[in-house]
Short mmCIF file of C-alpha atoms and ligand atoms in Angstrom, two decimals:
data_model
loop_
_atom_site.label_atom_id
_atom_site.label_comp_id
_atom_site.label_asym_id
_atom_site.label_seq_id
_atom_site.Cartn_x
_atom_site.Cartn_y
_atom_site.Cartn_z
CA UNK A 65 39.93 -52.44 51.04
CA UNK A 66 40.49 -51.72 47.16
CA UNK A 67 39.55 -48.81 46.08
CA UNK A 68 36.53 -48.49 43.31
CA UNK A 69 35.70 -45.57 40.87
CA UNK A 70 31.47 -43.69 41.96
CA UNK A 71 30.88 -45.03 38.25
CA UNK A 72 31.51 -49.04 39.11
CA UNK A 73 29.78 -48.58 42.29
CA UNK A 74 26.92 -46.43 40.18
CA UNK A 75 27.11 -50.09 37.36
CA UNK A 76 26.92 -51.74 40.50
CA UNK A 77 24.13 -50.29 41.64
CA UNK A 78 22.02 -49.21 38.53
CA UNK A 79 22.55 -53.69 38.04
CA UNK A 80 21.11 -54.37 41.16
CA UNK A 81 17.84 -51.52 40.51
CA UNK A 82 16.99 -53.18 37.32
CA UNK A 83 17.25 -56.92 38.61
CA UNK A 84 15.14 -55.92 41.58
CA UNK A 85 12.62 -54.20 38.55
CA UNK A 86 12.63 -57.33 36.54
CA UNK A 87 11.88 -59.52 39.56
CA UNK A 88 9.50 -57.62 41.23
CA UNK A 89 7.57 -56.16 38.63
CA UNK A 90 8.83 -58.06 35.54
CA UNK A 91 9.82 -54.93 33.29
CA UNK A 92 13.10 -56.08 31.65
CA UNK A 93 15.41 -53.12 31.37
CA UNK A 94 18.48 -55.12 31.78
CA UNK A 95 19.79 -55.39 28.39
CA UNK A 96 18.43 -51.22 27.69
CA UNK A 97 21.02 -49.50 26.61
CA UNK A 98 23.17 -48.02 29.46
CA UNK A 99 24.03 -43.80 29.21
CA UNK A 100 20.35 -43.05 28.54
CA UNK A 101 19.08 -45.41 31.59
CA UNK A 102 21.22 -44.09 33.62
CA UNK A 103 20.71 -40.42 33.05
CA UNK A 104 17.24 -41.08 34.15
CA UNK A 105 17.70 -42.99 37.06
CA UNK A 106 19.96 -40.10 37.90
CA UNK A 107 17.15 -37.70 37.43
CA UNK A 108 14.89 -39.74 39.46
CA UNK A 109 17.12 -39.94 41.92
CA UNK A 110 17.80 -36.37 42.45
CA UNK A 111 14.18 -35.38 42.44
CA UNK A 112 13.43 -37.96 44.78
CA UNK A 113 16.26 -36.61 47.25
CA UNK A 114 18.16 -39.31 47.74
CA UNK A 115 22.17 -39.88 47.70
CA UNK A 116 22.62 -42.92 46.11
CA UNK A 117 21.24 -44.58 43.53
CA UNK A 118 20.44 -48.03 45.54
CA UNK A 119 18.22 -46.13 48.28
CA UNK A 120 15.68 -46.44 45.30
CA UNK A 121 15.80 -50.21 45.98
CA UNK A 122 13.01 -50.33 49.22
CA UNK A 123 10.91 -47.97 47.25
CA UNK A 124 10.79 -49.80 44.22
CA UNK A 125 10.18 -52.72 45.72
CA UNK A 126 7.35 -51.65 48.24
CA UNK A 127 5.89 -48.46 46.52
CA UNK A 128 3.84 -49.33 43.67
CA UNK A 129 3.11 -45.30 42.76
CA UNK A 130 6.86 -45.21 42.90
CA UNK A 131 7.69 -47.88 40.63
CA UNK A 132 5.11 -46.22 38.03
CA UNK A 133 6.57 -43.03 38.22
CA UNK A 134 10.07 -44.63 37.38
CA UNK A 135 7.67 -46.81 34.59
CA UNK A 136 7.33 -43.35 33.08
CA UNK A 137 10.67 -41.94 33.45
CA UNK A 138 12.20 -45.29 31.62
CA UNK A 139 10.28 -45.30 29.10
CA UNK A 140 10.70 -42.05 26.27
CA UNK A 141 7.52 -41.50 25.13
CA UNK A 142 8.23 -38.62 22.60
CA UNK A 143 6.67 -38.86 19.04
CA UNK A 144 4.63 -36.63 16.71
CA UNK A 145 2.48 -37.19 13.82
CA UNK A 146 4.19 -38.37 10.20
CA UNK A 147 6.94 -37.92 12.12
CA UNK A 148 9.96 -37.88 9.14
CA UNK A 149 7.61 -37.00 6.73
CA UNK A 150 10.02 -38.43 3.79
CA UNK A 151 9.42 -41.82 5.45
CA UNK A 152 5.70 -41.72 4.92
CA UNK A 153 6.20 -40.36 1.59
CA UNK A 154 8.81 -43.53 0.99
CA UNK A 155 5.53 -45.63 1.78
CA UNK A 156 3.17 -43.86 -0.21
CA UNK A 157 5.74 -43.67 -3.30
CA UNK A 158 7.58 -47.52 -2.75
CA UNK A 159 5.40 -49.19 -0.73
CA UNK A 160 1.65 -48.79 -1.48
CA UNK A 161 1.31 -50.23 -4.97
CA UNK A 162 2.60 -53.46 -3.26
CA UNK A 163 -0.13 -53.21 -0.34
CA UNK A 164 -2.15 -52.41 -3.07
CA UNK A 165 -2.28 -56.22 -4.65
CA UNK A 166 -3.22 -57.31 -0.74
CA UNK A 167 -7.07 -58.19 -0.47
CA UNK A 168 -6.40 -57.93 3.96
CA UNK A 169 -3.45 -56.00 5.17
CA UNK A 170 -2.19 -56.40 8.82
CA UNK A 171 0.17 -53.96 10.18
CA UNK A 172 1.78 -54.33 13.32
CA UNK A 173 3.21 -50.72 15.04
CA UNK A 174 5.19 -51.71 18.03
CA UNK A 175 6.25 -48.91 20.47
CA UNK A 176 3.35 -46.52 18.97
CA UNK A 177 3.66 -44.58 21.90
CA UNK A 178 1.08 -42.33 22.64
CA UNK A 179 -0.29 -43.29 19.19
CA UNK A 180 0.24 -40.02 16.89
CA UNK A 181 2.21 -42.16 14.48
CA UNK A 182 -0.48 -45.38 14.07
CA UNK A 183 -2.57 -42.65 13.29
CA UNK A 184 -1.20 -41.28 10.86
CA UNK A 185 -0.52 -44.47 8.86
CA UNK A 186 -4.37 -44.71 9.25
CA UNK A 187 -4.40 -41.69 7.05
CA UNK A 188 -2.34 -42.47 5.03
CA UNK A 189 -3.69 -45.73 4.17
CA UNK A 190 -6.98 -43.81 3.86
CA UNK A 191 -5.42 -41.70 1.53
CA UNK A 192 -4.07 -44.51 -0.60
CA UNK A 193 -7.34 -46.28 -0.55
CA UNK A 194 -6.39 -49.17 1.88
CA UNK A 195 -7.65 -48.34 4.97
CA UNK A 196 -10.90 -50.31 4.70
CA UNK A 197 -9.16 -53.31 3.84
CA UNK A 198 -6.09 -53.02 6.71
CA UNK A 199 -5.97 -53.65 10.20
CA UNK A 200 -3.24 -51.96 12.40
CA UNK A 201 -2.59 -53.58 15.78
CA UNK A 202 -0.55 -50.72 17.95
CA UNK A 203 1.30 -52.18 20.77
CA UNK A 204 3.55 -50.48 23.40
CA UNK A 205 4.82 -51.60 26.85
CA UNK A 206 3.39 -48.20 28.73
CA UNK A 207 -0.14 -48.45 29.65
CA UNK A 208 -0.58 -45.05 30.41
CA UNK A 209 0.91 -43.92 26.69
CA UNK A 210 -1.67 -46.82 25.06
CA UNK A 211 -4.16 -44.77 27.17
CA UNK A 212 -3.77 -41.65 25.26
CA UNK A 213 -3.39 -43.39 21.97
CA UNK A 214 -6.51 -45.45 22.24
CA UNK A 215 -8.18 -41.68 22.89
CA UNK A 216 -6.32 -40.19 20.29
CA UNK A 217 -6.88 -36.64 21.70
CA UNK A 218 -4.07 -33.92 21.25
CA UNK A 219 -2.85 -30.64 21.81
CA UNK A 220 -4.23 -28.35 19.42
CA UNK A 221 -0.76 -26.80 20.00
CA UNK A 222 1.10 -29.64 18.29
CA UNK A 223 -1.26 -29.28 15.22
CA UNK A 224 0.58 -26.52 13.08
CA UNK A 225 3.99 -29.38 13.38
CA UNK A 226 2.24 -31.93 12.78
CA UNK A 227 -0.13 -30.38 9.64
CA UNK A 228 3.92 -29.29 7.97
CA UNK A 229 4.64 -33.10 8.51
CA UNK A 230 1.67 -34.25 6.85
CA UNK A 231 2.30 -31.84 3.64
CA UNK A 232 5.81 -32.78 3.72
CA UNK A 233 4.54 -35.96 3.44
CA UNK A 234 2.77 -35.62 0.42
CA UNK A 235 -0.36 -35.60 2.19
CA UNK A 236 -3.34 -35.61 0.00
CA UNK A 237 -6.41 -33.29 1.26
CA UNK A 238 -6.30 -30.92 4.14
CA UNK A 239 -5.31 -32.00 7.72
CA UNK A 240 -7.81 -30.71 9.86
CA UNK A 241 -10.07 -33.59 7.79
CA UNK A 242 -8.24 -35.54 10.15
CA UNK A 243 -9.87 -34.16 13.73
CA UNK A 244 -12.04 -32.08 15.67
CA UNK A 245 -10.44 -29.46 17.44
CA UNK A 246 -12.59 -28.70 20.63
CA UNK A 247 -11.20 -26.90 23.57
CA UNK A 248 -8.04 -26.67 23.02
CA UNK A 249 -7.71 -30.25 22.15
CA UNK A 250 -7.80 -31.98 19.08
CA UNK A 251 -9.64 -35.56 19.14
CA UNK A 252 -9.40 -37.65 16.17
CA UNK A 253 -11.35 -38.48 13.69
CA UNK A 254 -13.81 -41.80 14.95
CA UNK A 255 -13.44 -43.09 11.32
CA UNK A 256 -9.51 -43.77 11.58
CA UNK A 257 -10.03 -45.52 14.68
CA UNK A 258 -12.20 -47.97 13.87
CA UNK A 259 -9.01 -50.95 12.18
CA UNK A 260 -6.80 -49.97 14.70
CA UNK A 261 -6.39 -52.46 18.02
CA UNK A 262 -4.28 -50.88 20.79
CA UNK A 263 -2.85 -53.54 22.85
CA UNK A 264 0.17 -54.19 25.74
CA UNK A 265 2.91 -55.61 24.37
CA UNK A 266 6.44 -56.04 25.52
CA UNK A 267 9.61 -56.13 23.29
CA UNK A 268 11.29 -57.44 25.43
CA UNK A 269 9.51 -60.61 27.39
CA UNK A 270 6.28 -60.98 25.08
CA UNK A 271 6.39 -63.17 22.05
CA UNK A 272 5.84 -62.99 18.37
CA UNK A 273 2.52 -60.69 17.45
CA UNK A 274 0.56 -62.45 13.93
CA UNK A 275 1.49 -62.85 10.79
CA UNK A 276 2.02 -59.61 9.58
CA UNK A 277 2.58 -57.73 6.21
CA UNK A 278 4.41 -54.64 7.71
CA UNK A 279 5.92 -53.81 10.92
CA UNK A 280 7.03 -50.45 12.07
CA UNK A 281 9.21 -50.07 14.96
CA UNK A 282 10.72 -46.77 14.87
CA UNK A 283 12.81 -44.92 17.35
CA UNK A 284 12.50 -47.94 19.88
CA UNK A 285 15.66 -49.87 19.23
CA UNK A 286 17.99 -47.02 19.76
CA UNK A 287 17.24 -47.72 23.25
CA UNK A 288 18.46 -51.48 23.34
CA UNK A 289 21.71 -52.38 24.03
CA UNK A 290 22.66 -55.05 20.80
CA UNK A 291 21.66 -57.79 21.87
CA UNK A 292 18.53 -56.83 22.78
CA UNK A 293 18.04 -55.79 19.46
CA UNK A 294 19.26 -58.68 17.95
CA UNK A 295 16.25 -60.55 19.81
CA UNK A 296 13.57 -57.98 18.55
CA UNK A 297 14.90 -58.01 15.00
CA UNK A 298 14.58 -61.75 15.16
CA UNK A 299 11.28 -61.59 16.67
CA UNK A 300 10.32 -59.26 13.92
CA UNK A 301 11.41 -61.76 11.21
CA UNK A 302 9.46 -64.29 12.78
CA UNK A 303 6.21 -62.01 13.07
CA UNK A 304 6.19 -60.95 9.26
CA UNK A 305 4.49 -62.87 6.72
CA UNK A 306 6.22 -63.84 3.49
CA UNK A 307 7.95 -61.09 2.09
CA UNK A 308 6.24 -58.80 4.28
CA UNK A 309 7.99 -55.27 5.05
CA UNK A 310 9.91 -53.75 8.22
CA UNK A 311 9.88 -50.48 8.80
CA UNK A 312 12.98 -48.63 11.40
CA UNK A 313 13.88 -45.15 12.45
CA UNK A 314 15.94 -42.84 10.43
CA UNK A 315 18.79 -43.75 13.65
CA UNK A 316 18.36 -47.23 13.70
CA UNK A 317 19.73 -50.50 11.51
CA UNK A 318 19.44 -54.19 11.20
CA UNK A 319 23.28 -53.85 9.88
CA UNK A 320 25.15 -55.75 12.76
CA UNK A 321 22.31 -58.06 13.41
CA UNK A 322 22.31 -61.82 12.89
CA UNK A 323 18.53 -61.38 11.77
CA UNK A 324 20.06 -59.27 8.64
CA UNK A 325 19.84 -62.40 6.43
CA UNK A 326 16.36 -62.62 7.07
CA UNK A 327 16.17 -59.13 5.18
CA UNK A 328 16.64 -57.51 1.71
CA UNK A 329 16.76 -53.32 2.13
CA UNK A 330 13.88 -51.25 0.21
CA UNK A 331 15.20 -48.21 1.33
CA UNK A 332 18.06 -47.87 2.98
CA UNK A 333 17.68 -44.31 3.67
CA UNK A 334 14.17 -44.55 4.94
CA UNK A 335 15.43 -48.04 6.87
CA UNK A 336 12.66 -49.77 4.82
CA UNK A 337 13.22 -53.56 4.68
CA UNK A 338 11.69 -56.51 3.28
CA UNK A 339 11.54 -60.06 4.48
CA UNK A 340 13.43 -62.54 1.97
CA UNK A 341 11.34 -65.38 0.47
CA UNK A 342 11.66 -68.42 2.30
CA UNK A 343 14.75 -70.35 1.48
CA UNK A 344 16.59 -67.27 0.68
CA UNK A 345 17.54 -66.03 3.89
CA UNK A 346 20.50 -68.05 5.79
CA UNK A 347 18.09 -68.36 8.57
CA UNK A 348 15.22 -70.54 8.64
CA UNK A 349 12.85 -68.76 9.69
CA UNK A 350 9.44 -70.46 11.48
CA UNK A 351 5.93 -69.73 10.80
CA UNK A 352 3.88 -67.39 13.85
CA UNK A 353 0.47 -68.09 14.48
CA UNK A 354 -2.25 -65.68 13.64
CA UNK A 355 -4.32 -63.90 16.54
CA UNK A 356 -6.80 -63.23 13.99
CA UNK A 357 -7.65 -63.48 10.41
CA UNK A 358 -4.39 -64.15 8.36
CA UNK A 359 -3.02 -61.21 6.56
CA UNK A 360 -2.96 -62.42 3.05
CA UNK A 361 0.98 -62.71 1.83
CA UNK A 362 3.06 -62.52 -1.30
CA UNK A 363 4.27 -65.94 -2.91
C1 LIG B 81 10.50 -42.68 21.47
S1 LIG B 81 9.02 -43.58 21.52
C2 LIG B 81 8.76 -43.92 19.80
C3 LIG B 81 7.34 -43.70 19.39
C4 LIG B 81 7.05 -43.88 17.91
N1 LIG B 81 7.37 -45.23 17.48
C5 LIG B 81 7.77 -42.88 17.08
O1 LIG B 81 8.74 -43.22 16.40
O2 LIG B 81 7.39 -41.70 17.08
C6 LIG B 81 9.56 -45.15 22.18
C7 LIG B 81 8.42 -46.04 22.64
O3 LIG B 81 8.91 -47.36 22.83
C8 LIG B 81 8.26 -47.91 23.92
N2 LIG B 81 9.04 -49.04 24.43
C9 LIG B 81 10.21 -49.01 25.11
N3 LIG B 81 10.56 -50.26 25.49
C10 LIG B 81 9.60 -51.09 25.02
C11 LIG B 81 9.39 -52.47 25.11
N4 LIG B 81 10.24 -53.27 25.75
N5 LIG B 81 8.28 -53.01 24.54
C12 LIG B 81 7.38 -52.21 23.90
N6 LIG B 81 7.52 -50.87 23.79
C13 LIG B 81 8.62 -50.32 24.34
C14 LIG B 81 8.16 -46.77 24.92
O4 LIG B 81 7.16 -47.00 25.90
C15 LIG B 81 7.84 -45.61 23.97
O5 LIG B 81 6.46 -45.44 23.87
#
């Protein structure tokens, strides 16, 4: 028998978890990319007590609670609010005059997470003026996470971070307009809830989300292997309206994509981009379908 390295029999066997994930519960982790997945299937392996990575296999497949624990593990769920404030001060500074000539504004946050950054684009388009004419629709793949974002309750802890991110930002009154802080917790403000839609969405199997003027995907893609990302990025182009803006993390690019024709950079620093006009890009790109009213776009 030839002899085989523990980290081709681990491939072998981390290949065989995340098929048997896909089929049986049709998360698609396949094409995630591979250290970080494996460090936590690692984890979850060692606090489960087992030796080997594929006794996971009969629990995944049979044990629901089991499979929702590893939901959790998969999926990183940290975020804060204005989170890099000098991106939200790029929007304020680059970005809001433009939203500014928009009578309807639809803004699509994909992998919001727990939701601390959709809301604080909610104040921020407050701030600016826009909020009454924008609607965000916040979409992640975690139900739990959407959970806690649709209550938009938080750790009064997290508050003193999160009120330096906001002045960073160039906020423009005083945070704690923002919520009510209430044992220990701090629950949002009612008023920036009511444009927002939280919603289940997948990156990965679900298809293109409106017609929208702005979509911010930030700290999601460092998590796909390329050509997963090469499939959101085009699904991205596809989901923006004419000319409308994309919005990265400070780690990620559209660089090595073949969707990077579809974009001119705004800030390249910020990873601000902006759909080309029609006819400009190399790629032709097709028209979405709105799931509501259609977000009014730049000719
Ligand atoms: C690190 S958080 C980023 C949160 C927020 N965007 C931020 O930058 O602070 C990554 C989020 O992406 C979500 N995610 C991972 N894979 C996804 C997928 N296939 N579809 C939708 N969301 C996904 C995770 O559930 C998690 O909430």
């Amino acid at each position: 028998m030839s002899k085989m390295h523990c980290k081709d029999i681990e491939r072998i066997e981390t290949d065989i978890l995340l098929e048997g994930i896909f089929r049986r519960w049709g998360y698609d982790f396949r094409n995630y990319s591979r250290a970080s997945l494996q460090r936590r299937l690692n984890l979850r392996m060692g606090l489960s007590k087992l030796n080997h990575l594929s006794e996971m296999l009969p629990k995944l497949l049979h044990d629901e609670e089991f499979f929702d624990q590893l939901l959790m593990d998969l999926s990183v769920t940290v975020t804060e609010m204005f989170r890099d404030p000098r991106f939200y001060a790029a929007l304020r500074g680059q970005i809001a005059s433009t939203l500014r000539t928009y009578p309807f504004i639809k803004i699509w946050h994909a992998g919001c997470a727990t939701g601390e950054e959709v809301y604080s684009m909610a104040i921020l388009l407050k701030e600016e003026g826009l909020y009454d004419r924008a609607h965000i629709y916040a979409t992640d793949c975690n139900n739990h996470s959407l959970e806690i974002a649709r209550q938009g309750v938080y750790a009064l802890d997290s508050i003193q971070t999160y009120t330096g991110n906001y002045n960073a930002a160039g906020g423009g009154a005083s945070f704690s307009d923002y919520y009510h802080a209430k044992y220990g917790s701090a629950k949002i403000s009612d008023g920036l809830k009511k444009n927002i839609t939280f919603a289940h969405h997948n990156l990965v199997t679900d298809g293109v989300f409106g017609e929208m003027n702005m979509i911010v995907c930030r700290n999601v893609l460092i998590y796909f292997d390329n050509t997963l990302q090469d499939r959101v990025l085009t699904l991205f182009c596809d989901s923006l309206c004419h000319r409308g803006f994309l919005c990265l993390g400070t780690k990620e690019t559209i660089d090595f994509s073949s969707a990077r024709d579809c974009f001119e950079t705004v800030d390249g620093k910020q990873r601000i981009f902006r759909a080309l006009a029609r006819g400009t890009a190399a790629r032709a790109v097709p028209r979405a379908v709105a799931p509501q009213a259609a977000g009014v776009c730049e000719s």
